[in-house]
PDB file of C-alpha atoms in Angstrom:
ATOM      1  CA  GLY A   1     -16.639  18.501 -13.116  1.00  0.00           C
ATOM      2  CA  ASN A   2     -12.886  17.673 -11.657  1.00  0.00           C
ATOM      3  CA  SER A   3     -10.098  17.726 -14.396  1.00  0.00           C
ATOM      4  CA  VAL A   4      -6.221  17.756 -14.545  1.00  0.00           C
ATOM      5  CA  THR A   5      -3.911  18.946 -17.603  1.00  0.00           C
ATOM      6  CA  GLN A   6      -0.308  18.157 -17.485  1.00  0.00           C
ATOM      7  CA  MET A   7       2.075  19.314 -20.267  1.00  0.00           C
ATOM      8  CA  GLU A   8       2.712  16.626 -22.912  1.00  0.00           C
ATOM      9  CA  GLY A   9       5.893  14.367 -23.029  1.00  0.00           C
ATOM     10  CA  PRO A  10       8.001  13.221 -23.285  1.00  0.00           C
ATOM     11  CA  VAL A  11      10.450  15.667 -21.585  1.00  0.00           C
ATOM     12  CA  THR A  12      14.420  14.813 -22.480  1.00  0.00           C
ATOM     13  CA  LEU A  13      16.652  16.430 -20.608  1.00  0.00           C
ATOM     14  CA  SER A  14      20.046  16.012 -20.328  1.00  0.00           C
ATOM     15  CA  GLU A  15      21.154  14.225 -16.042  1.00  0.00           C
ATOM     16  CA  GLU A  16      21.779  17.100 -13.976  1.00  0.00           C
ATOM     17  CA  ALA A  17      19.045  19.650 -15.788  1.00  0.00           C
ATOM     18  CA  PHE A  18      16.229  21.178 -14.179  1.00  0.00           C
ATOM     19  CA  LEU A  19      13.087  19.937 -14.611  1.00  0.00           C
ATOM     20  CA  THR A  20       9.706  21.213 -14.649  1.00  0.00           C
ATOM     21  CA  ILE A  21       6.329  19.577 -14.994  1.00  0.00           C
ATOM     22  CA  ASN A  22       3.394  21.509 -15.576  1.00  0.00           C
ATOM     23  CA  CYS A  23       0.242  20.851 -14.062  1.00  0.00           C
ATOM     24  CA  THR A  24      -2.913  22.625 -13.541  1.00  0.00           C
ATOM     25  CA  TYR A  25      -6.378  21.867 -12.497  1.00  0.00           C
ATOM     26  CA  THR A  26     -10.036  22.418 -12.268  1.00  0.00           C
ATOM     27  CA  ALA A  27     -12.078  21.666  -9.306  1.00  0.00           C
ATOM     28  CA  THR A  28     -14.628  23.342  -6.722  1.00  0.00           C
ATOM     29  CA  GLY A  29     -13.541  23.624  -3.480  1.00  0.00           C
ATOM     30  CA  TYR A  30     -10.461  22.744  -1.880  1.00  0.00           C
ATOM     31  CA  PRO A  31      -9.244  19.032  -3.637  1.00  0.00           C
ATOM     32  CA  SER A  32      -6.485  17.107  -2.451  1.00  0.00           C
ATOM     33  CA  LEU A  33      -3.523  17.426  -4.825  1.00  0.00           C
ATOM     34  CA  PHE A  34      -0.504  14.369  -6.042  1.00  0.00           C
ATOM     35  CA  TRP A  35       2.333  13.624  -7.913  1.00  0.00           C
ATOM     36  CA  TYR A  36       2.680   9.814  -8.916  1.00  0.00           C
ATOM     37  CA  VAL A  37       5.677   8.466 -10.640  1.00  0.00           C
ATOM     38  CA  GLN A  38       5.399   5.223 -12.849  1.00  0.00           C
ATOM     39  CA  TYR A  39       8.476   3.286 -13.720  1.00  0.00           C
ATOM     40  CA  PRO A  40       8.349   0.480 -16.711  1.00  0.00           C
ATOM     41  CA  GLY A  41       6.211  -2.007 -16.055  1.00  0.00           C
ATOM     42  CA  GLU A  42       5.431  -1.043 -12.374  1.00  0.00           C
ATOM     43  CA  GLY A  43       2.694   0.512 -10.717  1.00  0.00           C
ATOM     44  CA  LEU A  44       1.939   4.141  -9.728  1.00  0.00           C
ATOM     45  CA  GLN A  45       4.148   5.328  -6.547  1.00  0.00           C
ATOM     46  CA  LEU A  46       3.170   8.436  -4.662  1.00  0.00           C
ATOM     47  CA  LEU A  47       6.056  10.436  -4.980  1.00  0.00           C
ATOM     48  CA  LEU A  48       4.642  13.845  -2.960  1.00  0.00           C
ATOM     49  CA  LYS A  49       1.396  15.535  -1.885  1.00  0.00           C
ATOM     50  CA  ALA A  50      -0.328  18.636  -0.823  1.00  0.00           C
ATOM     51  CA  THR A  51      -3.670  19.118   0.855  1.00  0.00           C
ATOM     52  CA  LYS A  52      -3.916  22.891   0.978  1.00  0.00           C
ATOM     53  CA  ALA A  53      -3.078  26.212  -0.763  1.00  0.00           C
ATOM     54  CA  ASP A  54       0.351  26.970  -0.266  1.00  0.00           C
ATOM     55  CA  ASP A  55       1.346  23.741   0.790  1.00  0.00           C
ATOM     56  CA  LYS A  56       4.686  22.494  -0.661  1.00  0.00           C
ATOM     57  CA  GLY A  57       5.213  18.778  -0.814  1.00  0.00           C
ATOM     58  CA  SER A  58       8.848  17.389  -1.376  1.00  0.00           C
ATOM     59  CA  ASN A  59      10.505  13.934  -2.242  1.00  0.00           C
ATOM     60  CA  LYS A  60      13.759  12.477  -3.822  1.00  0.00           C
ATOM     61  CA  GLY A  61      14.531  15.948  -4.462  1.00  0.00           C
ATOM     62  CA  PHE A  62      11.273  16.754  -5.956  1.00  0.00           C
ATOM     63  CA  GLU A  63       9.107  19.698  -5.115  1.00  0.00           C
ATOM     64  CA  ALA A  64       5.604  20.919  -6.080  1.00  0.00           C
ATOM     65  CA  THR A  65       3.453  24.129  -4.652  1.00  0.00           C
ATOM     66  CA  TYR A  66      -0.370  24.021  -4.555  1.00  0.00           C
ATOM     67  CA  ARG A  67      -1.335  27.255  -6.050  1.00  0.00           C
ATOM     68  CA  LYS A  68      -5.070  27.951  -5.534  1.00  0.00           C
ATOM     69  CA  GLU A  69      -4.536  31.841  -7.085  1.00  0.00           C
ATOM     70  CA  THR A  70      -3.184  29.993 -10.481  1.00  0.00           C
ATOM     71  CA  THR A  71      -5.202  26.595  -9.870  1.00  0.00           C
ATOM     72  CA  SER A  72      -1.311  24.615 -10.574  1.00  0.00           C
ATOM     73  CA  PHE A  73       0.840  22.319  -8.959  1.00  0.00           C
ATOM     74  CA  HIS A  74       4.020  22.242 -10.911  1.00  0.00           C
ATOM     75  CA  LEU A  75       6.508  19.366 -10.221  1.00  0.00           C
ATOM     76  CA  GLU A  76      10.206  20.705 -10.002  1.00  0.00           C
ATOM     77  CA  LYS A  77      13.806  19.169  -9.701  1.00  0.00           C
ATOM     78  CA  GLY A  78      17.155  20.640  -9.870  1.00  0.00           C
ATOM     79  CA  SER A  79      19.155  18.164 -10.753  1.00  0.00           C
ATOM     80  CA  VAL A  80      17.804  15.288 -12.710  1.00  0.00           C
ATOM     81  CA  GLN A  81      19.203  11.774 -13.145  1.00  0.00           C
ATOM     82  CA  VAL A  82      19.051   9.362 -15.258  1.00  0.00           C
ATOM     83  CA  SER A  83      17.039   6.976 -12.746  1.00  0.00           C
ATOM     84  CA  ASP A  84      14.350   9.777 -13.051  1.00  0.00           C
ATOM     85  CA  SER A  85      13.149   8.647 -16.207  1.00  0.00           C
ATOM     86  CA  ALA A  86       9.652   7.674 -15.461  1.00  0.00           C
ATOM     87  CA  VAL A  87       5.753   8.571 -16.101  1.00  0.00           C
ATOM     88  CA  TYR A  88       4.424  11.293 -13.947  1.00  0.00           C
ATOM     89  CA  PHE A  89       1.253  11.472 -13.301  1.00  0.00           C
ATOM     90  CA  CYS A  90      -0.602  14.855 -11.201  1.00  0.00           C
ATOM     91  CA  ALA A  91      -3.884  13.926  -9.681  1.00  0.00           C
ATOM     92  CA  LEU A  92      -6.395  15.430  -7.869  1.00  0.00           C
ATOM     93  CA  VAL A  93      -9.185  13.910  -5.187  1.00  0.00           C
ATOM     94  CA  LYS A  94     -11.994  15.974  -4.198  1.00  0.00           C
ATOM     95  CA  SER A  95     -12.525  16.381  -0.612  1.00  0.00           C
ATOM     96  CA  GLY A  96     -15.477  15.167   0.891  1.00  0.00           C
ATOM     97  CA  GLY A  97     -16.833  13.063  -1.741  1.00  0.00           C
ATOM     98  CA  SER A  98     -16.541  10.030  -3.259  1.00  0.00           C
ATOM     99  CA  TYR A  99     -12.687   9.995  -3.206  1.00  0.00           C
ATOM    100  CA  ILE A 100     -12.487   9.000  -6.802  1.00  0.00           C
ATOM    101  CA  PRO A 101      -9.308  10.354  -8.046  1.00  0.00           C
ATOM    102  CA  THR A 102      -8.851  12.673 -10.871  1.00  0.00           C
ATOM    103  CA  PHE A 103      -5.574  11.685 -13.164  1.00  0.00           C
ATOM    104  CA  GLY A 104      -3.616  13.704 -15.471  1.00  0.00           C
ATOM    105  CA  ARG A 105      -2.860  11.838 -18.959  1.00  0.00           C
ATOM    106  CA  GLY A 106       0.695  12.016 -17.688  1.00  0.00           C
ATOM    107  CA  THR A 107       3.825  13.116 -18.611  1.00  0.00           C
ATOM    108  CA  SER A 108       7.121  10.807 -19.778  1.00  0.00           C
ATOM    109  CA  LEU A 109      10.398  12.089 -18.770  1.00  0.00           C
ATOM    110  CA  ILE A 110      13.375  10.458 -20.350  1.00  0.00           C
ATOM    111  CA  VAL A 111      16.889  11.720 -19.033  1.00  0.00           C
ATOM    112  CA  HIS A 112      19.937  10.944 -20.968  1.00  0.00           C
ATOM    113  CA  PRO A 113      23.355  10.537 -19.211  1.00  0.00           C
TER     114      PRO A 113
ATOM    115  CA  GLY B   1       2.891   5.505   3.390  1.00  0.00           C
ATOM    116  CA  ALA B   2      -0.041   2.830   3.328  1.00  0.00           C
ATOM    117  CA  VAL B   3       1.187  -0.917   1.781  1.00  0.00           C
ATOM    118  CA  VAL B   4      -1.265  -2.098  -0.996  1.00  0.00           C
ATOM    119  CA  SER B   5      -0.382  -5.222  -2.668  1.00  0.00           C
ATOM    120  CA  GLN B   6      -1.715  -7.146  -5.789  1.00  0.00           C
ATOM    121  CA  HIS B   7      -1.437 -10.713  -6.927  1.00  0.00           C
ATOM    122  CA  PRO B   8      -0.423 -11.830  -9.158  1.00  0.00           C
ATOM    123  CA  SER B   9       1.778  -9.478 -10.814  1.00  0.00           C
ATOM    124  CA  ARG B  10       2.082 -11.507 -14.084  1.00  0.00           C
ATOM    125  CA  VAL B  11      -0.927 -13.825 -15.649  1.00  0.00           C
ATOM    126  CA  ILE B  12      -0.931 -15.601 -18.826  1.00  0.00           C
ATOM    127  CA  CYS B  13      -4.356 -17.277 -19.564  1.00  0.00           C
ATOM    128  CA  LYS B  14      -5.779 -18.675 -22.323  1.00  0.00           C
ATOM    129  CA  SER B  15      -9.019 -17.608 -24.351  1.00  0.00           C
ATOM    130  CA  GLY B  16     -12.267 -18.366 -22.923  1.00  0.00           C
ATOM    131  CA  THR B  17     -10.643 -18.923 -19.308  1.00  0.00           C
ATOM    132  CA  SER B  18     -11.310 -16.908 -16.161  1.00  0.00           C
ATOM    133  CA  VAL B  19      -8.624 -14.854 -14.294  1.00  0.00           C
ATOM    134  CA  LYS B  20      -8.832 -13.502 -11.064  1.00  0.00           C
ATOM    135  CA  ILE B  21      -6.741 -10.602  -9.799  1.00  0.00           C
ATOM    136  CA  GLU B  22      -6.061 -10.017  -5.719  1.00  0.00           C
ATOM    137  CA  CYS B  23      -5.541  -6.565  -4.602  1.00  0.00           C
ATOM    138  CA  ARG B  24      -5.265  -6.058  -0.468  1.00  0.00           C
ATOM    139  CA  SER B  25      -4.272  -3.271   1.567  1.00  0.00           C
ATOM    140  CA  LEU B  26      -1.761  -4.744   4.367  1.00  0.00           C
ATOM    141  CA  ASP B  27      -1.403  -2.636   6.974  1.00  0.00           C
ATOM    142  CA  PHE B  28      -4.786  -0.717   6.750  1.00  0.00           C
ATOM    143  CA  GLN B  29      -8.661  -1.632   6.254  1.00  0.00           C
ATOM    144  CA  ALA B  30     -10.118  -0.132   2.925  1.00  0.00           C
ATOM    145  CA  THR B  31     -13.796   0.159   2.720  1.00  0.00           C
ATOM    146  CA  THR B  32     -13.250   1.149  -1.044  1.00  0.00           C
ATOM    147  CA  MET B  33     -10.883   0.314  -3.305  1.00  0.00           C
ATOM    148  CA  PHE B  34     -10.482   1.300  -6.885  1.00  0.00           C
ATOM    149  CA  TRP B  35      -9.770  -0.636  -9.929  1.00  0.00           C
ATOM    150  CA  TYR B  36      -7.924   0.532 -13.170  1.00  0.00           C
ATOM    151  CA  ARG B  37      -6.933  -0.117 -16.738  1.00  0.00           C
ATOM    152  CA  GLN B  38      -4.357   0.913 -18.027  1.00  0.00           C
ATOM    153  CA  PHE B  39      -3.454   0.893 -21.957  1.00  0.00           C
ATOM    154  CA  PRO B  40       0.368   1.067 -22.916  1.00  0.00           C
ATOM    155  CA  LYS B  41       1.735   4.413 -22.903  1.00  0.00           C
ATOM    156  CA  GLN B  42      -2.019   6.215 -21.608  1.00  0.00           C
ATOM    157  CA  SER B  43      -3.158   7.112 -18.530  1.00  0.00           C
ATOM    158  CA  LEU B  44      -5.303   5.008 -16.099  1.00  0.00           C
ATOM    159  CA  MET B  45      -8.766   4.360 -16.737  1.00  0.00           C
ATOM    160  CA  LEU B  46     -10.995   3.727 -13.155  1.00  0.00           C
ATOM    161  CA  MET B  47     -12.907   0.725 -14.430  1.00  0.00           C
ATOM    162  CA  ALA B  48     -15.180   0.735 -11.245  1.00  0.00           C
ATOM    163  CA  THR B  49     -15.371   1.429  -7.083  1.00  0.00           C
ATOM    164  CA  SER B  50     -15.166  -1.946  -5.322  1.00  0.00           C
ATOM    165  CA  ASN B  51     -17.357  -1.090  -1.941  1.00  0.00           C
ATOM    166  CA  GLU B  52     -16.667  -3.631   0.546  1.00  0.00           C
ATOM    167  CA  GLY B  53     -19.923  -5.863   1.845  1.00  0.00           C
ATOM    168  CA  SER B  54     -21.711  -4.314  -1.116  1.00  0.00           C
ATOM    169  CA  LYS B  55     -21.617  -4.326  -5.284  1.00  0.00           C
ATOM    170  CA  ALA B  56     -19.251  -2.298  -7.174  1.00  0.00           C
ATOM    171  CA  THR B  57     -19.865   0.600  -8.771  1.00  0.00           C
ATOM    172  CA  TYR B  58     -18.838   0.003 -12.205  1.00  0.00           C
ATOM    173  CA  GLU B  59     -18.011   3.161 -14.863  1.00  0.00           C
ATOM    174  CA  GLN B  60     -19.683   3.739 -18.143  1.00  0.00           C
ATOM    175  CA  GLY B  61     -18.491   1.484 -20.774  1.00  0.00           C
ATOM    176  CA  VAL B  62     -17.076  -1.154 -18.586  1.00  0.00           C
ATOM    177  CA  GLU B  63     -18.745  -4.665 -18.710  1.00  0.00           C
ATOM    178  CA  LYS B  64     -19.782  -5.534 -14.701  1.00  0.00           C
ATOM    179  CA  ASP B  65     -20.635  -9.400 -16.276  1.00  0.00           C
ATOM    180  CA  LYS B  66     -17.161  -9.296 -17.755  1.00  0.00           C
ATOM    181  CA  PHE B  67     -15.108  -7.516 -14.957  1.00  0.00           C
ATOM    182  CA  LEU B  68     -16.452  -9.249 -12.303  1.00  0.00           C
ATOM    183  CA  ILE B  69     -15.671  -7.218  -8.400  1.00  0.00           C
ATOM    184  CA  ASN B  70     -15.614  -8.642  -5.205  1.00  0.00           C
ATOM    185  CA  HIS B  71     -14.699  -6.700  -1.870  1.00  0.00           C
ATOM    186  CA  ALA B  72     -15.731  -9.575   0.805  1.00  0.00           C
ATOM    187  CA  SER B  73     -13.220  -8.024   3.653  1.00  0.00           C
ATOM    188  CA  LEU B  74     -11.835  -4.813   4.555  1.00  0.00           C
ATOM    189  CA  THR B  75      -8.332  -5.922   3.497  1.00  0.00           C
ATOM    190  CA  LEU B  76      -9.332  -7.720   0.139  1.00  0.00           C
ATOM    191  CA  SER B  77     -10.934  -6.782  -2.903  1.00  0.00           C
ATOM    192  CA  THR B  78     -10.746  -8.810  -6.471  1.00  0.00           C
ATOM    193  CA  LEU B  79     -11.033  -8.348  -9.936  1.00  0.00           C
ATOM    194  CA  THR B  80     -11.951 -11.698 -12.079  1.00  0.00           C
ATOM    195  CA  VAL B  81     -12.112 -11.400 -15.851  1.00  0.00           C
ATOM    196  CA  THR B  82     -14.132 -13.909 -17.113  1.00  0.00           C
ATOM    197  CA  SER B  83     -14.382 -15.057 -20.748  1.00  0.00           C
ATOM    198  CA  ALA B  84     -11.229 -13.714 -21.450  1.00  0.00           C
ATOM    199  CA  HIS B  85     -10.199 -12.404 -24.805  1.00  0.00           C
ATOM    200  CA  PRO B  86      -6.807 -10.871 -26.259  1.00  0.00           C
ATOM    201  CA  GLU B  87      -8.314  -7.464 -26.149  1.00  0.00           C
ATOM    202  CA  ASP B  88      -8.646  -7.919 -22.766  1.00  0.00           C
ATOM    203  CA  SER B  89      -4.598  -7.782 -22.449  1.00  0.00           C
ATOM    204  CA  SER B  90      -3.587  -4.723 -20.315  1.00  0.00           C
ATOM    205  CA  PHE B  91      -2.229  -3.562 -16.968  1.00  0.00           C
ATOM    206  CA  TYR B  92      -4.536  -3.582 -14.281  1.00  0.00           C
ATOM    207  CA  ILE B  93      -3.807  -1.801 -11.122  1.00  0.00           C
ATOM    208  CA  CYS B  94      -5.885  -1.020  -7.734  1.00  0.00           C
ATOM    209  CA  SER B  95      -5.924   1.797  -5.326  1.00  0.00           C
ATOM    210  CA  ALA B  96      -7.280   2.381  -1.888  1.00  0.00           C
ATOM    211  CA  SER B  97      -6.912   5.477   0.669  1.00  0.00           C
ATOM    212  CA  PRO B  98      -6.096   5.112   4.413  1.00  0.00           C
ATOM    213  CA  GLN B  99      -8.767   6.890   6.695  1.00  0.00           C
ATOM    214  CA  GLY B 100      -6.912   9.851   8.135  1.00  0.00           C
ATOM    215  CA  GLU B 101      -4.441  10.569   5.390  1.00  0.00           C
ATOM    216  CA  GLY B 102      -6.190  13.415   3.683  1.00  0.00           C
ATOM    217  CA  ASN B 103      -7.169  11.243   0.695  1.00  0.00           C
ATOM    218  CA  THR B 104      -3.742   9.885  -0.444  1.00  0.00           C
ATOM    219  CA  ILE B 105      -4.315   6.997  -2.905  1.00  0.00           C
ATOM    220  CA  TYR B 106      -1.802   3.926  -3.100  1.00  0.00           C
ATOM    221  CA  PHE B 107      -1.990   1.949  -5.334  1.00  0.00           C
ATOM    222  CA  GLY B 108      -0.676  -1.644  -5.975  1.00  0.00           C
ATOM    223  CA  GLU B 109       1.652  -2.819  -8.045  1.00  0.00           C
ATOM    224  CA  GLY B 110      -0.085  -3.565 -10.986  1.00  0.00           C
ATOM    225  CA  SER B 111      -0.934  -7.008 -12.260  1.00  0.00           C
ATOM    226  CA  TRP B 112      -0.204  -7.135 -16.260  1.00  0.00           C
ATOM    227  CA  LEU B 113      -2.520  -9.663 -17.825  1.00  0.00           C
ATOM    228  CA  THR B 114      -2.131 -11.755 -21.408  1.00  0.00           C
ATOM    229  CA  VAL B 115      -4.702 -12.967 -23.088  1.00  0.00           C
ATOM    230  CA  VAL B 116      -3.339 -15.649 -25.482  1.00  0.00           C
TER     231      VAL B 116
END
């Protein structure tokens, strides 16, 4: 079946540091890939997405590239801010199926001033 | 992006009572919505798939008589927690996907349920 594996957190960084949160997936065919962000006490917000191989999703300084050869969708940001502190979820949705998403376990990011 | 809204955002109820949580797609029609439960510092657990005009599909281990799901229109799904107990206290989130957006999932704001 489908699965998503994220690096375990928490990831602790100083402000303006470079961020990478690894995400790898297992799925047949060509799933769509997503990153969601959850701020404390809130629901999940779509951060970015990519629907085919080599697509790059980007939003608010965050980027992730759909790498089919390595089945990865790593999240990166060049310079994090304290306000980026949140939990980040990687997810996939298999095309042509029931559209039930598969989520990673989430990675907590803590950014210190 | 599309908007999914949940109500209430927070609710406190007494043990033994029932509580209803609404999930609405505000700017699109959703034939399918999903209900999740999230425990503190954990990932989302899919509870059920809500299908407009038909019965919900529950995940293994989820009590269908306890978590009643109704999807009466293309923009509204409801989750009713019946005979609530303190162990039902949790964060409940719904999601839906608009057609034509490449399977993009949009989530509601979530609903905190506390059973006392």
